[in-house]
Structures are given as structure tokens and as C-alpha cells.
Tab-separated table of C-alpha atoms in Angstrom:
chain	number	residue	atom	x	y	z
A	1	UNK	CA	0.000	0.000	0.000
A	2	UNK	CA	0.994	3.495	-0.619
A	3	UNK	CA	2.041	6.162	1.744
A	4	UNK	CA	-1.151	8.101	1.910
A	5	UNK	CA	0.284	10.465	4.055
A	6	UNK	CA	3.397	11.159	2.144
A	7	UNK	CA	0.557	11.818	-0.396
A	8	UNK	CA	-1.358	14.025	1.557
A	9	UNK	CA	1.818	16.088	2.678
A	10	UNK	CA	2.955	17.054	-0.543
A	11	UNK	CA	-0.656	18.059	-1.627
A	12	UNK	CA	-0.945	20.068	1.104
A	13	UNK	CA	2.675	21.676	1.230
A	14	UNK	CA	1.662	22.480	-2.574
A	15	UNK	CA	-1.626	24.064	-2.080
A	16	UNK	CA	0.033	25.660	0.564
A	17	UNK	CA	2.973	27.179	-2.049
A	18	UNK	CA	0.330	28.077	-3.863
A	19	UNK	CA	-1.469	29.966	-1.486
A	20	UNK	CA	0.834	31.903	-0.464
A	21	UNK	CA	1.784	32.895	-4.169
A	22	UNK	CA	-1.817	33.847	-4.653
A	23	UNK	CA	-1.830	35.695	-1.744
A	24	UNK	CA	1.344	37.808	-2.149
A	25	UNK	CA	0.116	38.328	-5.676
A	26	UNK	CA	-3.097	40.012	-4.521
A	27	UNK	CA	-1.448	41.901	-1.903
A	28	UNK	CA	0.844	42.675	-4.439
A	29	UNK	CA	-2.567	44.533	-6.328
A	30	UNK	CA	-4.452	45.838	-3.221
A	31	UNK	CA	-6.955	43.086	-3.232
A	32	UNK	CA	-7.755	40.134	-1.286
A	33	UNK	CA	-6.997	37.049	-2.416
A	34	UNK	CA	-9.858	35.002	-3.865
A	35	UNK	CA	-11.287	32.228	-2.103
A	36	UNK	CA	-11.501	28.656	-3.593
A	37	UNK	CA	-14.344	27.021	-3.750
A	38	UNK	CA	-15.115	23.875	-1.410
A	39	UNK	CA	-14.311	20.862	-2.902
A	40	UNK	CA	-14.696	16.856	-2.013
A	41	UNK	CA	-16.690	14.467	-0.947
A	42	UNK	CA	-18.363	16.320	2.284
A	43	UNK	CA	-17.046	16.049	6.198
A	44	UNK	CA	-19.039	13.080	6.574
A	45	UNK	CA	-17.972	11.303	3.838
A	46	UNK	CA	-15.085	8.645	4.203
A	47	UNK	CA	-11.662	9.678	3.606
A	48	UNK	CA	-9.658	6.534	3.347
A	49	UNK	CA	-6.868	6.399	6.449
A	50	UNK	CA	-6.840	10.173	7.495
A	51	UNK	CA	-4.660	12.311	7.575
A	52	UNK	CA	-2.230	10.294	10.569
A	53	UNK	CA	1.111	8.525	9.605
A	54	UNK	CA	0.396	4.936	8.815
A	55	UNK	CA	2.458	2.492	10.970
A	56	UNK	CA	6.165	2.591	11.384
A	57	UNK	CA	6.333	5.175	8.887
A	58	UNK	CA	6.170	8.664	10.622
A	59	UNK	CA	4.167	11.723	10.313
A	60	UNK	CA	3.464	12.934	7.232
A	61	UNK	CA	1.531	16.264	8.258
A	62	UNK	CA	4.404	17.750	10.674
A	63	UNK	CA	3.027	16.721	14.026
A	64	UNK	CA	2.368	13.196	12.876
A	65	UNK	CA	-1.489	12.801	14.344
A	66	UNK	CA	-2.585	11.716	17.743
A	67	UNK	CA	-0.958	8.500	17.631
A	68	UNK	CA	2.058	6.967	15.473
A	69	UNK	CA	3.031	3.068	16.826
A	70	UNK	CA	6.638	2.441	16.459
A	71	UNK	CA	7.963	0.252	14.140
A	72	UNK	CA	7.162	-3.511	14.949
A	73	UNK	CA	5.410	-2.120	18.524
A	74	UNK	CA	3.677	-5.166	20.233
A	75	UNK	CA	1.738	-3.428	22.635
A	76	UNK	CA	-1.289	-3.738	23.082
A	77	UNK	CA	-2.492	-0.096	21.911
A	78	UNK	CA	-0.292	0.168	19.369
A	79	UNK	CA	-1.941	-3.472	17.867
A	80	UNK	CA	-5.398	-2.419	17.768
A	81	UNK	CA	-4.163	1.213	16.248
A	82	UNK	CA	-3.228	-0.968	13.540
A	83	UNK	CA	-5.704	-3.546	12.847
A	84	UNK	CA	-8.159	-0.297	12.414
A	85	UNK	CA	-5.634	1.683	10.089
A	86	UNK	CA	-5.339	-1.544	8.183
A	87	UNK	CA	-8.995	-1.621	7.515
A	88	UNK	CA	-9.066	1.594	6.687
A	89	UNK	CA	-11.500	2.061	9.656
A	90	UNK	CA	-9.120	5.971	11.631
A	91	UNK	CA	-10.450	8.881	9.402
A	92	UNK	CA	-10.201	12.511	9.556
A	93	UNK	CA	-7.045	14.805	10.383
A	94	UNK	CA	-7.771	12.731	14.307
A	95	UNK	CA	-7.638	9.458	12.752
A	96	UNK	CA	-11.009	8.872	14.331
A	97	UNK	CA	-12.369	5.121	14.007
A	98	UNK	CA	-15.274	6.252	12.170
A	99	UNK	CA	-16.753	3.426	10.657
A	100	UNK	CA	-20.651	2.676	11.932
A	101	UNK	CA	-22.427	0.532	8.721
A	102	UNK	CA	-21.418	-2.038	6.474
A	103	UNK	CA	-23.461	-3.243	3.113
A	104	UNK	CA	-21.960	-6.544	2.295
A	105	UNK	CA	-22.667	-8.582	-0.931
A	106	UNK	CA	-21.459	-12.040	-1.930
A	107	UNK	CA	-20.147	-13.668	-5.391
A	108	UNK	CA	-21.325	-17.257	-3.917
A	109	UNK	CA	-21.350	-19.241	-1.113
A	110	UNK	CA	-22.529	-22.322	1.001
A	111	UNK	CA	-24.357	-22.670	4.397
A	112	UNK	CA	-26.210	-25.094	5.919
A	113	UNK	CA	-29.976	-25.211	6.557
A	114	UNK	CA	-31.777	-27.588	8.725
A	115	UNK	CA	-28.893	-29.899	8.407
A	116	UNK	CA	-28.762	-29.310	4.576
A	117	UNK	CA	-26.039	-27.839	1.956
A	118	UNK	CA	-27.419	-24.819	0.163
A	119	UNK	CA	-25.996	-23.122	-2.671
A	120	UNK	CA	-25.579	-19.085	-2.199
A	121	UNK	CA	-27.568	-16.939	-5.105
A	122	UNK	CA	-27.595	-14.602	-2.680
A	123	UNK	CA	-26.014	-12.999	0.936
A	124	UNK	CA	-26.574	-9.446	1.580
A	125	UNK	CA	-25.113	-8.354	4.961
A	126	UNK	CA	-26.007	-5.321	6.151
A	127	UNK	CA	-24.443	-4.364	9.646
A	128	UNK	CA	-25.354	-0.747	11.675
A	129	UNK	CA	-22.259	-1.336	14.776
A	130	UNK	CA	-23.845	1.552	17.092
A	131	UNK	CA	-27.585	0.649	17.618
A	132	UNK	CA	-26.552	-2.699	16.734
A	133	UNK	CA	-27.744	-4.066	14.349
A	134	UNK	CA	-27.369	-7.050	11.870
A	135	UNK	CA	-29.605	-8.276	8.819
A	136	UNK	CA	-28.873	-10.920	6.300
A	137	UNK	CA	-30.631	-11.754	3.602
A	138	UNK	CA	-30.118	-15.482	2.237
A	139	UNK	CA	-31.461	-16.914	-1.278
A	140	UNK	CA	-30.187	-20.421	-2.123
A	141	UNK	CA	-30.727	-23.749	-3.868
A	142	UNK	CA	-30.711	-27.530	-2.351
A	143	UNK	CA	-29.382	-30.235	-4.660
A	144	UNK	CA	-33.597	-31.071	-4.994
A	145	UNK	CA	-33.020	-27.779	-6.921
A	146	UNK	CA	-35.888	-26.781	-4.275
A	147	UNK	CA	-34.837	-23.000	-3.003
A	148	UNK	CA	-35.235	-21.092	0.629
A	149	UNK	CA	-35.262	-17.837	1.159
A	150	UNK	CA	-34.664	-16.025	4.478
A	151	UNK	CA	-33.705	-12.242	5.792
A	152	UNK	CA	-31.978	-13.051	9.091
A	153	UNK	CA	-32.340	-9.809	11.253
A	154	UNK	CA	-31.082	-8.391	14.731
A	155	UNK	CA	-31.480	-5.200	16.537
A	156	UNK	CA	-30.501	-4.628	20.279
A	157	UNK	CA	-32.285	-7.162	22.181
A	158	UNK	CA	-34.508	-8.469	19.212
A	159	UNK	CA	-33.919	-11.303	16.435
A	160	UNK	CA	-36.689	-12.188	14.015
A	161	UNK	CA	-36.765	-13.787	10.346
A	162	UNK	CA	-38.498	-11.668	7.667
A	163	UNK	CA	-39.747	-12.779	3.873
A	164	UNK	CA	-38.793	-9.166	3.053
A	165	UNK	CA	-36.627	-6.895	4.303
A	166	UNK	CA	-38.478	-4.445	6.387
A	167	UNK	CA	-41.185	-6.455	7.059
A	168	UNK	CA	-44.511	-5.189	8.943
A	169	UNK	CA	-42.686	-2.173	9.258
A	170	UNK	CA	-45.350	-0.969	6.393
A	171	UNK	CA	-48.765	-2.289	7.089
A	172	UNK	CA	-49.663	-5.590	4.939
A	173	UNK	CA	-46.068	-5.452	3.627
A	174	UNK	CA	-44.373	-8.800	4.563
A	175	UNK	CA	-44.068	-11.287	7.128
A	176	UNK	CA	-41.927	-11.102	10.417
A	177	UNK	CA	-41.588	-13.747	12.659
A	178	UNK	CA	-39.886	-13.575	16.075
A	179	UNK	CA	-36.668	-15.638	16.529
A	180	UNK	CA	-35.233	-14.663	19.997
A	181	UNK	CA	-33.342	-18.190	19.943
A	182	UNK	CA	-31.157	-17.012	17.263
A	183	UNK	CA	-30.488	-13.862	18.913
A	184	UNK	CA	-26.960	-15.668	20.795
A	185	UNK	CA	-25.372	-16.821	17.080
A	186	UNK	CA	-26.741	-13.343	15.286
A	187	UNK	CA	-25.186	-11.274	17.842
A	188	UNK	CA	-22.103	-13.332	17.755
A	189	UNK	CA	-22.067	-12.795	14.277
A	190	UNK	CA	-21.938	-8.712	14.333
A	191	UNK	CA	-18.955	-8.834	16.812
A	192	UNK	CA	-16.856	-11.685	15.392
A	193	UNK	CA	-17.158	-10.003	12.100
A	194	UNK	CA	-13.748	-8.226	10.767
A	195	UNK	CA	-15.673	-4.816	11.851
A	196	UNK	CA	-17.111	-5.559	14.774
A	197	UNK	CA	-14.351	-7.753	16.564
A	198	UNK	CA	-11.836	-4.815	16.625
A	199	UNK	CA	-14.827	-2.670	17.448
A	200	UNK	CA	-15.673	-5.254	20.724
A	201	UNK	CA	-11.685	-5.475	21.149
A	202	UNK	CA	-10.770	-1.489	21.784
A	203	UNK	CA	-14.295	-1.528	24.030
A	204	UNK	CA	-12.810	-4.096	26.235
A	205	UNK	CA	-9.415	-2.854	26.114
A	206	UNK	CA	-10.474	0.647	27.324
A	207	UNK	CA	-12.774	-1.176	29.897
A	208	UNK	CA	-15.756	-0.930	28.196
A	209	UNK	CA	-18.912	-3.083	28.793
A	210	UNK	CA	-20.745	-1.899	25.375
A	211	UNK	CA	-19.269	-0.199	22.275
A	212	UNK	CA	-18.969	3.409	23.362
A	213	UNK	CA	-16.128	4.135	21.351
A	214	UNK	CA	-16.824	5.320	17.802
A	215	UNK	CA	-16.015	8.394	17.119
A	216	UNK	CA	-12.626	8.429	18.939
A	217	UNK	CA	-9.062	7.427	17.997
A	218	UNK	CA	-8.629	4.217	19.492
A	219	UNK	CA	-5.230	5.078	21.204
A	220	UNK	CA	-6.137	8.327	22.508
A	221	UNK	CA	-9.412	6.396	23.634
A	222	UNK	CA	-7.294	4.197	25.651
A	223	UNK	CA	-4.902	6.139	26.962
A	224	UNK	CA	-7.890	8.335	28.624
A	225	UNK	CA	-9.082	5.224	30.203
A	226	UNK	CA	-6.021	4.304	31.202
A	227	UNK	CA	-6.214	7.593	33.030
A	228	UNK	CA	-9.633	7.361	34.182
A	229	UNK	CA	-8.508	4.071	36.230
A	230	UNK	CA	-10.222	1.768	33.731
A	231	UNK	CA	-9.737	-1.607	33.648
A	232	UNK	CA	-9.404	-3.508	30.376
A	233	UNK	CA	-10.787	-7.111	30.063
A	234	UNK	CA	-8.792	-7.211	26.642
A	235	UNK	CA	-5.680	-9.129	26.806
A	236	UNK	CA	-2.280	-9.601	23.684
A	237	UNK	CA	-0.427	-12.063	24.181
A	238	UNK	CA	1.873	-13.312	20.803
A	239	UNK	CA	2.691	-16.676	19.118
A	240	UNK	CA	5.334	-16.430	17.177
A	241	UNK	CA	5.089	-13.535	14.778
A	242	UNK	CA	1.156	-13.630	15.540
A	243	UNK	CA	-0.591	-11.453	17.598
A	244	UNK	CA	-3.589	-13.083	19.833
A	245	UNK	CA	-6.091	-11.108	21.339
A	246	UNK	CA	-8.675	-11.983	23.910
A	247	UNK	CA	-12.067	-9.343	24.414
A	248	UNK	CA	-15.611	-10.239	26.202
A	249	UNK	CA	-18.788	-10.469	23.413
A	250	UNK	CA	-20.815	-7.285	24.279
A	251	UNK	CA	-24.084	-8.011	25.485
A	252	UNK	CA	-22.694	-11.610	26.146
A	253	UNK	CA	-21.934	-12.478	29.517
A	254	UNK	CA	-19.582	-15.234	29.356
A	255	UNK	CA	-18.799	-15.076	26.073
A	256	UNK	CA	-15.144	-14.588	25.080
A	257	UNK	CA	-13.995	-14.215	21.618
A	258	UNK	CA	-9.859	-14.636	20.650
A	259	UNK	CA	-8.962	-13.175	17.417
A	260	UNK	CA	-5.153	-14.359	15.621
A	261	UNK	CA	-3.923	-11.581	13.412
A	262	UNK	CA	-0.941	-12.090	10.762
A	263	UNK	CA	0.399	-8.459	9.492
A	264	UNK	CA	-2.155	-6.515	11.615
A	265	UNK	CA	-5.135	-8.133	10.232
A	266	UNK	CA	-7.186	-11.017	11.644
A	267	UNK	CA	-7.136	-14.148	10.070
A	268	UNK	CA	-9.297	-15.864	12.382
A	269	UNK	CA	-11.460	-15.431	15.628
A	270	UNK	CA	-12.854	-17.922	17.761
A	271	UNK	CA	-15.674	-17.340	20.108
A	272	UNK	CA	-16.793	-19.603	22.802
A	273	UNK	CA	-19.827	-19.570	25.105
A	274	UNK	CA	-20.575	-22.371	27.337
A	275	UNK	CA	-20.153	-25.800	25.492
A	276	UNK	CA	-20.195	-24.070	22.232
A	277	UNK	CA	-17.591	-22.764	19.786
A	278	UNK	CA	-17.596	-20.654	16.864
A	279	UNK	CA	-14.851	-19.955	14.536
A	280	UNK	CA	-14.829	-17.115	11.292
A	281	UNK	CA	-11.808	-18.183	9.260
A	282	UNK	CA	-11.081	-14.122	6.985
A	283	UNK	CA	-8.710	-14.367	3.993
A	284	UNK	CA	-8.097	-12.635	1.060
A	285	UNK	CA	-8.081	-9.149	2.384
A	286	UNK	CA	-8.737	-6.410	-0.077
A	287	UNK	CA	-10.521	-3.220	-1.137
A	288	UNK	CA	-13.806	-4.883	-2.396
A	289	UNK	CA	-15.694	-1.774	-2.028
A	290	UNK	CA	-16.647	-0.193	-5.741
A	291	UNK	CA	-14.222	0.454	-8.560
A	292	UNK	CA	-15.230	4.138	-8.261
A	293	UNK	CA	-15.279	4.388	-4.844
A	294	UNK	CA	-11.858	2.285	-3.676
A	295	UNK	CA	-10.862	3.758	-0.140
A	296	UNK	CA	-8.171	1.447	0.913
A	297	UNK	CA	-10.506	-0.118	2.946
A	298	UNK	CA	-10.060	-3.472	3.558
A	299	UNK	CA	-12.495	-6.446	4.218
A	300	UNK	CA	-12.285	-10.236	4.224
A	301	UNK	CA	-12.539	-11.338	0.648
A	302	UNK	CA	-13.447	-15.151	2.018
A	303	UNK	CA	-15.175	-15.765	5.324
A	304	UNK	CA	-15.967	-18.998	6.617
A	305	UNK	CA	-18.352	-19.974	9.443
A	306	UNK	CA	-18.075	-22.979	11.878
A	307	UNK	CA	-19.457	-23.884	14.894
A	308	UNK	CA	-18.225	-27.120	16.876
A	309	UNK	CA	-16.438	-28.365	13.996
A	310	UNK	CA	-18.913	-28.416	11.135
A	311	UNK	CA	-19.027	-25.420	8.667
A	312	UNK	CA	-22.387	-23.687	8.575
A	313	UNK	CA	-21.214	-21.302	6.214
A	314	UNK	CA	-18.737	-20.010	3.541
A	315	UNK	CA	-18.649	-17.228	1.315
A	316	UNK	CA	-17.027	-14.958	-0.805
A	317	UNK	CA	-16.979	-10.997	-1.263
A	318	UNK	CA	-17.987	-9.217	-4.458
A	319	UNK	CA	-18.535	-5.340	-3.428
A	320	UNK	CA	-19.061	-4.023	-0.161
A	321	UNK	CA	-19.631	-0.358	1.063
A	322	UNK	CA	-17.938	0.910	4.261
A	323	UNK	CA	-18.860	4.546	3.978
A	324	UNK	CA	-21.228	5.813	6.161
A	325	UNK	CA	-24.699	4.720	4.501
A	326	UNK	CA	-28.174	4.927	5.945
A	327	UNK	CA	-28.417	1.099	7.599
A	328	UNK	CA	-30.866	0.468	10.207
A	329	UNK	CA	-33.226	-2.249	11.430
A	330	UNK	CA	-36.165	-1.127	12.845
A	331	UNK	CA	-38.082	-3.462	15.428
A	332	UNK	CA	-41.416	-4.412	14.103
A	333	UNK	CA	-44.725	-3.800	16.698
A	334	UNK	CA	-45.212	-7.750	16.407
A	335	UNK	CA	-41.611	-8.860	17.314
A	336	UNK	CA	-41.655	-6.222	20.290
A	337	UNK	CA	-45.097	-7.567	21.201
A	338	UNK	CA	-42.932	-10.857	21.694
A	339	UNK	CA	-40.117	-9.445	23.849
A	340	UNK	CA	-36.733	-9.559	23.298
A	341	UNK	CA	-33.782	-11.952	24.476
């Protein structure tokens, strides 16, 4: 990858030349010198990796951002600082971890249902990490050639199936059905995900119970806590040239996922609760987000789901979006009627 901030320091240190040049010119003729019109994408639009040093590589803006890990650092803060940079997830001059929806789509795929292989046409996953909230809509084919259909959703407390997305949430439009059972493996889902398990993973090591921390830059996050007298329940221990961190499932009790990262990103991470363990093996990391749109973002081109053993499901990425689109699941009258958990 490219030195973005090398990038952004000579833009800058032009337009800053240039400036100055206009400037003196104007003085130069009595006036004041013209303004430029705004230009880019909007503040709330993402900006790739910000305008921070990327790992190991100094500061490209003079003061080098908030935080800048040291080359090969195995600390804990400096780990997490990474994994986020990596994904593109610190924006803005603060290097932020800014990130709050995902929009997933698949090129194919297996799972299992009811016991039963099923061939992927298609897997839509759309994630919102602050309400939270996880939907994931499922089209695919048994060998009988017969096909099932499903939107998986998840909202706070709440898990229900719907035939449509949005279901009931306009009157006489679709079906939704209350699933609180699948509410454990759904919610496992959001914060094993390449997203969320960082996300879960700076909460617990700034001594968070939930995930109160978007919006800051993970290391100054910590460091505050640190401060503050918090106390972490993430752990880093390393195998090899592998880092292995530990972090609590929010909303979980008992639940304790370990993610193994090789060069800053996670290629696996296990979670267990009680008798029962689930494993997301991530490879292939790239920008799949669109052509027109590529952000350095990265994302797990091939996840693959397992729990005790057998594989429930495996997949591979097409496109996803990690800017800052409208996601949300809404809980229908008839699934709150039911009660969540």
C-alpha cells in the first residue's frame, strides 16, 4: 500500500505554495486574495486512512497525528491502532475510528440449513455497529433444486426472520416472525465479524462493557481510560510472529472471543460460550468496495463460518460499502409484542 500520508503532505505543502503565491500576488494589487471554492466528498464522507502517519512510517503532516506506533510495537495499543488503520477504519485529520455501517454482498457461497447444503444466489449483509444491528438476507438452492429464502435480522435485544426486508414495518407489507433463539449466534455474528471484533476489542481494552467508542481514535481512547482508572478485560499475548487477542462479546456475559492476526489483520477469531464454539476463518483481504469508490478499505474477501467443527457457512466478497450509509433495522410492533432476548 501506498504512503497516503506522504501523499497528503505534498498536496498540502503544494496548495500551501500556492497559497501563499496567490496571496502575495493580490497583496501585491491591493486586493484580497480570492477564495476557492469547497471541494470533495463532504465532512461526513469517508476519507480513506486520514490524515495520521500509517504504521512505522512517521508523520506525514508535521506533528504526525494523535498516535504513530513504532515500528514492529507489540503493545497492546499500538496493535489495535493498527488492525483499524489496516482496515481503513481511523479517518479525519484525528484518525477517528469512524466506521458505523457495512453493506456486504457475496459472489457465492454455502451454508447449511436444517442440516442441509445450500448453494448461495444470494447474501446481503447489512451491519449498523452503534444501535446494533445485523440483517442478512439469504437466497439459495438444495441439490432437490428446491430454493429457501430467508432475511436473518437483529437489533438490540430483538432477532426475528423476515420474507422481506423491512417487514410489517409498512402495514400488509411482509411477514416477520420472532426468533429470539437465534439472537446468541446473530449477535455473535456482528462482533466476530472483521468490523465488529476490533470494534468489541478497543471496548474491552479501554474497559468498556458496550461499544462506546466510535467516534474516537482508538489510542487516545485508551490512553484516557487508562487515566480514568479503567480496567481492560482485553488481553495480547503473541505466538510467534502472531498477535492473539482476547475481548468479552458485548451483550454476552460469558462469552469470550480470541482473534489471531498475521500483518495486523485477523485471520481468524474464535468465540466460545458455554459448550459451544464458533470460529470465522477471513482471507483474502482487499478493497472490495466499488471500482469508483476504492478507499483502501479493507475487508475479508473469504469468510468462513463454523461452529463445533462443522461449517455452517462459507462465502465470498464481491462489493461491499464501508462509507457511512443509511443502515438500520427497525423493530417491528409484532416482534416487540414478543419481547426480546
Amino acid at each position: 500500500m501506498f504512503d497516503r500520508r506522504a501523499l497528503v503532505a505534498g498536496v498540502l505543502a503544494l496548495l500551501v505554495a500556492m497559497s501563499q503565491a496567490v496571496s502575495g500576488l493580490a497583496q501585491g494589487q491591493g486586493g484580497a486574495a480570492p477564495q476557492a471554492p469547497a471541494a470533495g466528498r463532504g465532512a461526513g464522507a469517508p476519507q480513506g486512512r486520514g490524515a495520521g502517519a500509517p504504521p512505522g512510517r512517521g508523520g506525514g503532516r508535521g506533528d504526525g497525528g494523535p498516535f504513530t506506533p513504532a515500528p514492529g510495537a507489540k503493545d497492546l495499543k499500538s496493535v489495535l491502532f493498527n488492525w483499524t488503520w489496516h482496515m481503513g477504519m481511523l479517518r479525519s485529520g484525528s484518525e477517528s475510528e469512524l466506521v458505523k455501517t457495512l453493506d456486504y454482498h457475496a459472489a457465492g457461497g454455502t451454508m447449511q440449513v436444517n442440516g442441509q447444503p445450500c448453494t448461495l444466489t444470494k447474501y446481503r449483509i447489512q451491519a449498523n455497529y452503534q444501535v446494533p444491528g445485523w440483517r442478512t438476507q439469504i437466497e439459495c438452492t438444495f441439490k432437490n433444486k428446491q430454493t429457501y429464502k430467508n432475511v436473518e435480522t437483529l437489533s438490540g435485544d430483538y432477532a426475528w426472520d423476515e420474507d422481506i426486508p423491512g417487514a410489517e414495518l409498512v402495514p400488509g407489507k411482509g411477514k416477520a416472525t420472532p426468533n429470539p433463539a437465534s439472537l446468541e449466534e446473530r449477535r455473535i455474528r456482528l462482533w466476530a465479524s472483521p468490523h465488529g471484533a476490533v470494534k468489541a476489542a478497543i471496548a474491552g481494552a479501554a474497559g468498556l462493557s458496550t461499544i462506546e467508542s466510535f467516534g474516537e481514535n482508538p489510542a487516545v481512547l485508551l490512553d484516557a481510560q487508562a487515566k480514568a482508572g479503567a480496567k481492560p478485560t482485553t488481553t495480547l499475548e503473541w505466538q510467534g510472529d502472531k498477535a492473539v487477542i482476547t475481548f468479552p462479546i458485548p451483550g454476552m456475559p460469558g462469552a469470550t472471543a480470541t482473534a489471531t492476526l498475521t500483518n495486523d489483520l485477523p485471520e481468524s477469531v474464535v468465540v466460545t460460550h458455554g459448550s459451544n464454539k464458533t470460529e470465522f476463518i477471513y482471507g483474502k483481504w482487499a478493497d472490495w468496495n466499488n471500482p469508483l469508490f476504492k478507499i483502501e478499505a479493507l475487508y475479508a474477501g473469504t469468510m468462513v463460518e463454523r461452529k463445533n467443527g462443522t461449517v455452517m457457512r462459507s462465502v465470498n466478497a464481491k462489493v461491499t460499502e464501508v462509507g457511512q450509509i443509511y443502515v438500520v433495522m427497525p423493530v417491528p410492533a409484532s416482534v416487540q409484542k414478543a419481547g426480546g432476548k
